[in-house]
Amino acid sequence: MPVIRTSEAVTHEIHGARFVSYATPLTGSKELCAWRGEIPAGTKAPVHTVSREEVFHLLIGELLITLDGRTERITAGDTVIVNPGATLGVENPTDQTAISWVTTSVGLEAVLADGTRLTPPWAN
């Protein structure tokens, strides 16, 4: 039975945010990836288009989520479903770090507005 301890989770930092990866093929997951996102105060992630569905659940804090051009303020306890092909922007306009939990399927890719393709290591 794969059990991933907090001390064994792999941390990645990109675009001012921290991603703590728990479920990936490297840790024994066959189909899903899951990570904790830490979005510091004042962070505005680059807008990107996702190749796989993501379930984005906010555990702590408040964020502005822009999905296909529509912006919503979400607070702790809210969940956003991001469909494949959707364009996503995440911004933390507050003075506190926001904490999220994200789940997606293995193989997620993100394409930035300039066409740069990212294959996040925490989602593969």
CSV table of N, CA and C in Angstrom, one decimal:
chain,number,residue,atom,x,y,z
A,1,MET,N,0.8,-1.2,0.0
A,1,MET,CA,0.0,0.0,0.0
A,1,MET,C,0.9,1.2,0.0
A,2,PRO,N,0.8,2.0,-1.1
A,2,PRO,CA,1.7,3.3,-1.1
A,2,PRO,C,1.1,4.3,-0.1
A,3,VAL,N,1.9,4.7,0.8
A,3,VAL,CA,1.6,5.8,1.7
A,3,VAL,C,2.7,6.8,1.5
A,4,ILE,N,2.3,8.0,1.1
A,4,ILE,CA,3.3,9.1,0.9
A,4,ILE,C,3.3,10.0,2.1
A,5,ARG,N,4.3,10.0,2.8
A,5,ARG,CA,4.4,10.8,4.0
A,5,ARG,C,4.8,12.2,3.6
A,6,THR,N,4.4,13.2,4.4
A,6,THR,CA,4.7,14.6,4.2
A,6,THR,C,6.2,14.8,3.9
A,7,SER,N,7.0,14.1,4.7
A,7,SER,CA,8.4,14.2,4.6
A,7,SER,C,9.0,13.7,3.3
A,8,GLU,N,8.2,12.8,2.6
A,8,GLU,CA,8.6,12.2,1.4
A,8,GLU,C,8.1,12.9,0.1
A,9,ALA,N,7.1,13.9,0.3
A,9,ALA,CA,6.6,14.6,-0.8
A,9,ALA,C,7.6,15.4,-1.5
A,10,VAL,N,7.5,15.6,-2.8
A,10,VAL,CA,8.5,16.3,-3.5
A,10,VAL,C,8.0,17.7,-3.8
A,11,THR,N,8.8,18.7,-3.5
A,11,THR,CA,8.4,20.1,-3.6
A,11,THR,C,9.0,20.7,-4.9
A,12,HIS,N,8.2,21.5,-5.6
A,12,HIS,CA,8.7,22.2,-6.8
A,12,HIS,C,8.2,23.6,-6.7
A,13,GLU,N,9.0,24.5,-7.2
A,13,GLU,CA,8.7,25.9,-7.1
A,13,GLU,C,8.8,26.5,-8.5
A,14,ILE,N,7.7,27.2,-8.9
A,14,ILE,CA,7.6,27.8,-10.3
A,14,ILE,C,6.7,29.0,-10.2
A,15,HIS,N,7.0,30.0,-10.9
A,15,HIS,CA,6.2,31.2,-11.0
A,15,HIS,C,5.8,31.8,-9.7
A,16,GLY,N,6.6,31.7,-8.7
A,16,GLY,CA,6.4,32.2,-7.4
A,16,GLY,C,5.5,31.4,-6.5
A,17,ALA,N,5.1,30.2,-6.9
A,17,ALA,CA,4.2,29.3,-6.1
A,17,ALA,C,5.0,28.0,-5.8
A,18,ARG,N,4.5,27.3,-4.8
A,18,ARG,CA,5.2,26.0,-4.4
A,18,ARG,C,4.1,24.9,-4.6
A,19,PHE,N,4.6,23.8,-5.2
A,19,PHE,CA,3.7,22.7,-5.5
A,19,PHE,C,4.4,21.5,-4.7
A,20,VAL,N,3.6,20.9,-3.8
A,20,VAL,CA,4.1,19.8,-3.0
A,20,VAL,C,3.3,18.5,-3.5
A,21,SER,N,4.1,17.7,-4.2
A,21,SER,CA,3.5,16.6,-5.0
A,21,SER,C,3.4,15.3,-4.1
A,22,TYR,N,2.2,14.7,-4.1
A,22,TYR,CA,2.0,13.5,-3.3
A,22,TYR,C,1.7,12.3,-4.2
A,23,ALA,N,0.7,12.4,-5.1
A,23,ALA,CA,0.3,11.3,-5.9
A,23,ALA,C,0.8,11.5,-7.3
A,24,THR,N,1.7,10.6,-7.8
A,24,THR,CA,2.2,10.6,-9.2
A,24,THR,C,2.5,9.2,-9.5
A,25,PRO,N,2.8,8.9,-10.8
A,25,PRO,CA,3.3,7.6,-11.1
A,25,PRO,C,4.6,7.1,-10.3
A,26,LEU,N,5.4,8.1,-10.0
A,26,LEU,CA,6.6,7.8,-9.2
A,26,LEU,C,6.3,7.3,-7.8
A,27,THR,N,5.1,7.7,-7.3
A,27,THR,CA,4.8,7.3,-5.9
A,27,THR,C,3.7,6.2,-5.9
A,28,GLY,N,3.4,5.7,-7.1
A,28,GLY,CA,2.5,4.5,-7.1
A,28,GLY,C,1.1,4.8,-7.7
A,29,SER,N,0.8,6.0,-8.1
A,29,SER,CA,-0.5,6.3,-8.7
A,29,SER,C,-0.5,5.9,-10.1
A,30,LYS,N,-1.5,5.2,-10.6
A,30,LYS,CA,-1.6,4.8,-12.0
A,30,LYS,C,-2.3,5.8,-12.9
A,31,GLU,N,-3.3,6.5,-12.4
A,31,GLU,CA,-4.1,7.4,-13.2
A,31,GLU,C,-4.2,8.8,-12.8
A,32,LEU,N,-4.0,9.1,-11.5
A,32,LEU,CA,-4.2,10.4,-10.9
A,32,LEU,C,-3.0,11.0,-10.3
A,33,CYS,N,-2.9,12.3,-10.3
A,33,CYS,CA,-1.9,13.1,-9.7
A,33,CYS,C,-2.6,14.1,-8.7
A,34,ALA,N,-1.9,14.3,-7.6
A,34,ALA,CA,-2.5,15.2,-6.6
A,34,ALA,C,-1.4,16.0,-5.9
A,35,TRP,N,-1.6,17.3,-5.7
A,35,TRP,CA,-0.6,18.1,-5.0
A,35,TRP,C,-1.3,19.2,-4.2
A,36,ARG,N,-0.5,19.7,-3.2
A,36,ARG,CA,-0.9,20.9,-2.5
A,36,ARG,C,-0.2,22.0,-3.1
A,37,GLY,N,-0.9,23.1,-3.4
A,37,GLY,CA,-0.4,24.3,-3.9
A,37,GLY,C,-0.3,25.4,-2.9
A,38,GLU,N,0.8,26.1,-2.8
A,38,GLU,CA,1.0,27.2,-1.9
A,38,GLU,C,1.2,28.4,-2.7
A,39,ILE,N,0.2,29.3,-2.7
A,39,ILE,CA,0.2,30.5,-3.5
A,39,ILE,C,0.4,31.7,-2.6
A,40,PRO,N,1.7,32.3,-2.5
A,40,PRO,CA,2.0,33.4,-1.6
A,40,PRO,C,1.2,34.6,-1.9
A,41,ALA,N,1.1,35.5,-0.9
A,41,ALA,CA,0.4,36.8,-1.0
A,41,ALA,C,1.0,37.5,-2.2
A,42,GLY,N,0.1,38.1,-3.0
A,42,GLY,CA,0.6,39.0,-4.1
A,42,GLY,C,1.0,38.2,-5.4
A,43,THR,N,0.9,36.9,-5.4
A,43,THR,CA,1.3,36.1,-6.5
A,43,THR,C,0.3,36.1,-7.6
A,44,LYS,N,0.7,36.3,-8.9
A,44,LYS,CA,-0.2,36.2,-10.0
A,44,LYS,C,0.5,35.2,-11.0
A,45,ALA,N,-0.1,34.0,-11.1
A,45,ALA,CA,0.5,33.0,-12.0
A,45,ALA,C,0.2,33.3,-13.4
A,46,PRO,N,1.0,32.9,-14.3
A,46,PRO,CA,0.7,33.2,-15.7
A,46,PRO,C,-0.5,32.4,-16.2
A,47,VAL,N,-1.3,33.0,-17.1
A,47,VAL,CA,-2.4,32.4,-17.6
A,47,VAL,C,-1.9,31.2,-18.5
A,48,HIS,N,-2.6,30.1,-18.3
A,48,HIS,CA,-2.2,28.9,-19.1
A,48,HIS,C,-3.5,28.0,-19.5
A,49,THR,N,-3.3,27.3,-20.5
A,49,THR,CA,-4.4,26.4,-21.0
A,49,THR,C,-4.0,25.0,-20.6
A,50,VAL,N,-4.9,24.2,-20.0
A,50,VAL,CA,-4.6,22.9,-19.5
A,50,VAL,C,-5.1,21.8,-20.4
A,51,SER,N,-4.4,20.7,-20.5
A,51,SER,CA,-4.8,19.6,-21.4
A,51,SER,C,-5.7,18.5,-20.7
A,52,ARG,N,-5.7,18.6,-19.4
A,52,ARG,CA,-6.5,17.6,-18.7
A,52,ARG,C,-7.4,18.3,-17.7
A,53,GLU,N,-8.5,17.6,-17.3
A,53,GLU,CA,-9.4,18.2,-16.2
A,53,GLU,C,-8.6,18.3,-14.9
A,54,GLU,N,-8.8,19.4,-14.2
A,54,GLU,CA,-8.3,19.6,-12.9
A,54,GLU,C,-9.4,19.9,-11.9
A,55,VAL,N,-9.3,19.4,-10.7
A,55,VAL,CA,-10.2,19.7,-9.7
A,55,VAL,C,-9.4,20.5,-8.7
A,56,PHE,N,-9.7,21.8,-8.5
A,56,PHE,CA,-8.9,22.7,-7.7
A,56,PHE,C,-9.8,23.1,-6.5
A,57,HIS,N,-9.3,22.7,-5.3
A,57,HIS,CA,-10.1,22.9,-4.1
A,57,HIS,C,-9.2,23.8,-3.2
A,58,LEU,N,-9.8,24.9,-2.7
A,58,LEU,CA,-9.1,25.9,-1.9
A,58,LEU,C,-9.3,25.5,-0.4
A,59,LEU,N,-8.2,25.2,0.2
A,59,LEU,CA,-8.2,24.8,1.6
A,59,LEU,C,-8.1,26.0,2.6
A,60,ILE,N,-7.3,26.9,2.3
A,60,ILE,CA,-7.0,28.1,3.1
A,60,ILE,C,-6.9,29.3,2.3
A,61,GLY,N,-7.5,30.4,2.7
A,61,GLY,CA,-7.3,31.7,2.0
A,61,GLY,C,-8.4,32.1,1.0
A,62,GLU,N,-7.9,32.9,0.1
A,62,GLU,CA,-8.8,33.5,-0.9
A,62,GLU,C,-8.0,33.7,-2.2
A,63,LEU,N,-8.6,33.5,-3.3
A,63,LEU,CA,-8.0,33.6,-4.6
A,63,LEU,C,-8.9,34.3,-5.6
A,64,LEU,N,-8.3,34.8,-6.6
A,64,LEU,CA,-9.1,35.2,-7.8
A,64,LEU,C,-8.7,34.2,-8.9
A,65,ILE,N,-9.7,33.5,-9.4
A,65,ILE,CA,-9.6,32.5,-10.4
A,65,ILE,C,-10.2,33.0,-11.7
A,66,THR,N,-9.4,33.0,-12.8
A,66,THR,CA,-10.0,33.4,-14.1
A,66,THR,C,-10.0,32.2,-14.9
A,67,LEU,N,-11.2,31.8,-15.3
A,67,LEU,CA,-11.4,30.6,-16.1
A,67,LEU,C,-12.1,31.0,-17.4
A,68,ASP,N,-11.3,30.8,-18.5
A,68,ASP,CA,-11.9,31.2,-19.9
A,68,ASP,C,-12.4,32.7,-19.9
A,69,GLY,N,-11.6,33.6,-19.2
A,69,GLY,CA,-11.9,35.0,-19.2
A,69,GLY,C,-12.9,35.5,-18.2
A,70,ARG,N,-13.4,34.6,-17.4
A,70,ARG,CA,-14.4,35.0,-16.4
A,70,ARG,C,-13.7,34.8,-15.0
A,71,THR,N,-13.7,35.9,-14.2
A,71,THR,CA,-13.0,35.9,-12.9
A,71,THR,C,-14.0,35.8,-11.8
A,72,GLU,N,-13.6,34.9,-10.9
A,72,GLU,CA,-14.4,34.6,-9.6
A,72,GLU,C,-13.5,34.7,-8.4
A,73,ARG,N,-14.0,35.3,-7.4
A,73,ARG,CA,-13.3,35.2,-6.1
A,73,ARG,C,-13.7,33.9,-5.4
A,74,ILE,N,-12.7,33.1,-5.0
A,74,ILE,CA,-13.1,31.9,-4.3
A,74,ILE,C,-12.5,32.0,-2.9
A,75,THR,N,-13.1,31.3,-1.9
A,75,THR,CA,-12.6,31.3,-0.6
A,75,THR,C,-12.5,29.8,-0.1
A,76,ALA,N,-11.9,29.7,1.1
A,76,ALA,CA,-11.6,28.3,1.6
A,76,ALA,C,-12.9,27.5,1.6
A,77,GLY,N,-12.8,26.3,1.1
A,77,GLY,CA,-13.9,25.4,1.0
A,77,GLY,C,-14.5,25.4,-0.4
A,78,ASP,N,-14.2,26.3,-1.3
A,78,ASP,CA,-14.7,26.4,-2.7
A,78,ASP,C,-13.9,25.4,-3.6
A,79,THR,N,-14.5,24.9,-4.6
A,79,THR,CA,-13.9,24.0,-5.5
A,79,THR,C,-14.2,24.5,-6.9
A,80,VAL,N,-13.2,24.5,-7.8
A,80,VAL,CA,-13.3,24.9,-9.2
A,80,VAL,C,-13.0,23.7,-10.1
A,81,ILE,N,-13.9,23.4,-11.0
A,81,ILE,CA,-13.6,22.4,-12.0
A,81,ILE,C,-13.1,23.0,-13.2
A,82,VAL,N,-11.9,22.6,-13.6
A,82,VAL,CA,-11.2,23.2,-14.8
A,82,VAL,C,-11.2,22.1,-15.9
A,83,ASN,N,-12.0,22.3,-16.9
A,83,ASN,CA,-12.1,21.3,-18.0
A,83,ASN,C,-10.9,21.3,-18.9
A,84,PRO,N,-10.7,20.2,-19.6
A,84,PRO,CA,-9.6,20.2,-20.6
A,84,PRO,C,-9.8,21.3,-21.6
A,85,GLY,N,-8.7,22.0,-22.0
A,85,GLY,CA,-8.8,23.0,-23.0
A,85,GLY,C,-9.1,24.4,-22.4
A,86,ALA,N,-9.4,24.4,-21.1
A,86,ALA,CA,-9.8,25.7,-20.5
A,86,ALA,C,-8.5,26.5,-20.2
A,87,THR,N,-8.7,27.8,-20.2
A,87,THR,CA,-7.6,28.8,-19.9
A,87,THR,C,-7.8,29.2,-18.5
A,88,LEU,N,-6.7,29.1,-17.7
A,88,LEU,CA,-6.8,29.3,-16.2
A,88,LEU,C,-5.8,30.3,-15.8
A,89,GLY,N,-6.2,31.3,-14.9
A,89,GLY,CA,-5.3,32.2,-14.3
A,89,GLY,C,-5.6,32.2,-12.8
A,90,VAL,N,-4.6,32.2,-12.0
A,90,VAL,CA,-4.7,32.2,-10.5
A,90,VAL,C,-4.0,33.4,-9.9
A,91,GLU,N,-4.7,34.1,-9.1
A,91,GLU,CA,-4.0,35.3,-8.4
A,91,GLU,C,-4.4,35.3,-7.0
A,92,ASN,N,-3.4,35.6,-6.1
A,92,ASN,CA,-3.7,35.8,-4.7
A,92,ASN,C,-3.5,37.3,-4.4
A,93,PRO,N,-4.6,38.1,-4.3
A,93,PRO,CA,-4.6,39.5,-4.1
A,93,PRO,C,-4.5,39.9,-2.6
A,94,THR,N,-4.4,38.8,-1.8
A,94,THR,CA,-4.5,39.1,-0.3
A,94,THR,C,-3.0,39.2,0.3
A,95,ASP,N,-3.0,39.4,1.6
A,95,ASP,CA,-1.7,39.4,2.3
A,95,ASP,C,-1.3,38.1,3.0
A,96,GLN,N,-2.0,37.0,2.6
A,96,GLN,CA,-1.8,35.7,3.3
A,96,GLN,C,-1.6,34.7,2.2
A,97,THR,N,-0.8,33.7,2.5
A,97,THR,CA,-0.6,32.5,1.6
A,97,THR,C,-1.9,31.7,1.5
A,98,ALA,N,-2.3,31.4,0.3
A,98,ALA,CA,-3.4,30.5,0.1
A,98,ALA,C,-2.9,29.1,-0.2
A,99,ILE,N,-3.7,28.1,0.3
A,99,ILE,CA,-3.3,26.7,0.2
A,99,ILE,C,-4.4,26.0,-0.6
A,100,SER,N,-4.0,25.3,-1.6
A,100,SER,CA,-5.0,24.5,-2.4
A,100,SER,C,-4.6,23.0,-2.5
A,101,TRP,N,-5.6,22.2,-2.9
A,101,TRP,CA,-5.4,20.8,-3.2
A,101,TRP,C,-5.9,20.6,-4.6
A,102,VAL,N,-5.1,20.1,-5.5
A,102,VAL,CA,-5.4,19.9,-6.9
A,102,VAL,C,-5.2,18.4,-7.3
A,103,THR,N,-6.2,17.9,-8.0
A,103,THR,CA,-6.2,16.6,-8.5
A,103,THR,C,-6.4,16.6,-10.0
A,104,THR,N,-5.6,15.8,-10.8
A,104,THR,CA,-5.8,15.8,-12.2
A,104,THR,C,-5.4,14.4,-12.7
A,105,SER,N,-5.5,14.1,-13.9
A,105,SER,CA,-5.0,12.8,-14.4
A,105,SER,C,-3.6,12.9,-14.9
A,106,VAL,N,-2.9,11.8,-14.9
A,106,VAL,CA,-1.5,11.7,-15.3
A,106,VAL,C,-1.4,12.3,-16.7
A,107,GLY,N,-0.4,13.0,-17.0
A,107,GLY,CA,-0.1,13.5,-18.4
A,107,GLY,C,-0.5,15.0,-18.6
A,108,LEU,N,-0.9,15.7,-17.5
A,108,LEU,CA,-1.3,17.1,-17.7
A,108,LEU,C,-0.2,17.9,-18.3
A,109,GLU,N,-0.6,18.7,-19.3
A,109,GLU,CA,0.3,19.7,-19.8
A,109,GLU,C,-0.3,21.1,-19.7
A,110,ALA,N,0.5,22.1,-19.6
A,110,ALA,CA,0.0,23.5,-19.6
A,110,ALA,C,0.7,24.2,-20.7
A,111,VAL,N,-0.1,25.1,-21.4
A,111,VAL,CA,0.5,25.9,-22.5
A,111,VAL,C,0.3,27.4,-22.1
A,112,LEU,N,1.4,28.1,-22.0
A,112,LEU,CA,1.3,29.5,-21.6
A,112,LEU,C,0.9,30.3,-22.8
A,113,ALA,N,0.5,31.6,-22.5
A,113,ALA,CA,0.0,32.5,-23.6
A,113,ALA,C,1.0,32.6,-24.7
A,114,ASP,N,2.3,32.5,-24.4
A,114,ASP,CA,3.3,32.7,-25.5
A,114,ASP,C,3.6,31.4,-26.3
A,115,GLY,N,2.8,30.3,-25.9
A,115,GLY,CA,3.0,29.1,-26.6
A,115,GLY,C,3.9,28.1,-26.0
A,116,THR,N,4.6,28.5,-24.9
A,116,THR,CA,5.5,27.6,-24.2
A,116,THR,C,4.7,26.5,-23.6
A,117,ARG,N,5.1,25.2,-23.8
A,117,ARG,CA,4.5,24.1,-23.2
A,117,ARG,C,5.2,23.7,-21.9
A,118,LEU,N,4.5,23.4,-20.9
A,118,LEU,CA,5.0,23.0,-19.6
A,118,LEU,C,4.4,21.6,-19.3
A,119,THR,N,5.3,20.7,-18.9
A,119,THR,CA,4.9,19.4,-18.4
A,119,THR,C,5.3,19.4,-16.9
A,120,PRO,N,4.3,19.8,-16.1
A,120,PRO,CA,4.7,19.9,-14.7
A,120,PRO,C,5.1,18.6,-14.1
A,121,PRO,N,6.3,18.5,-13.4
A,121,PRO,CA,6.7,17.3,-12.8
A,121,PRO,C,5.8,16.8,-11.7
A,122,TRP,N,5.1,17.6,-11.1
A,122,TRP,CA,4.2,17.2,-10.0
A,122,TRP,C,2.9,16.6,-10.6
A,123,ALA,N,2.7,16.6,-11.9
A,123,ALA,CA,1.5,16.1,-12.5
A,123,ALA,C,1.8,15.0,-13.5
A,124,ASN,N,2.9,14.4,-13.4
A,124,ASN,CA,3.4,13.3,-14.3
A,124,ASN,C,4.2,12.3,-13.7
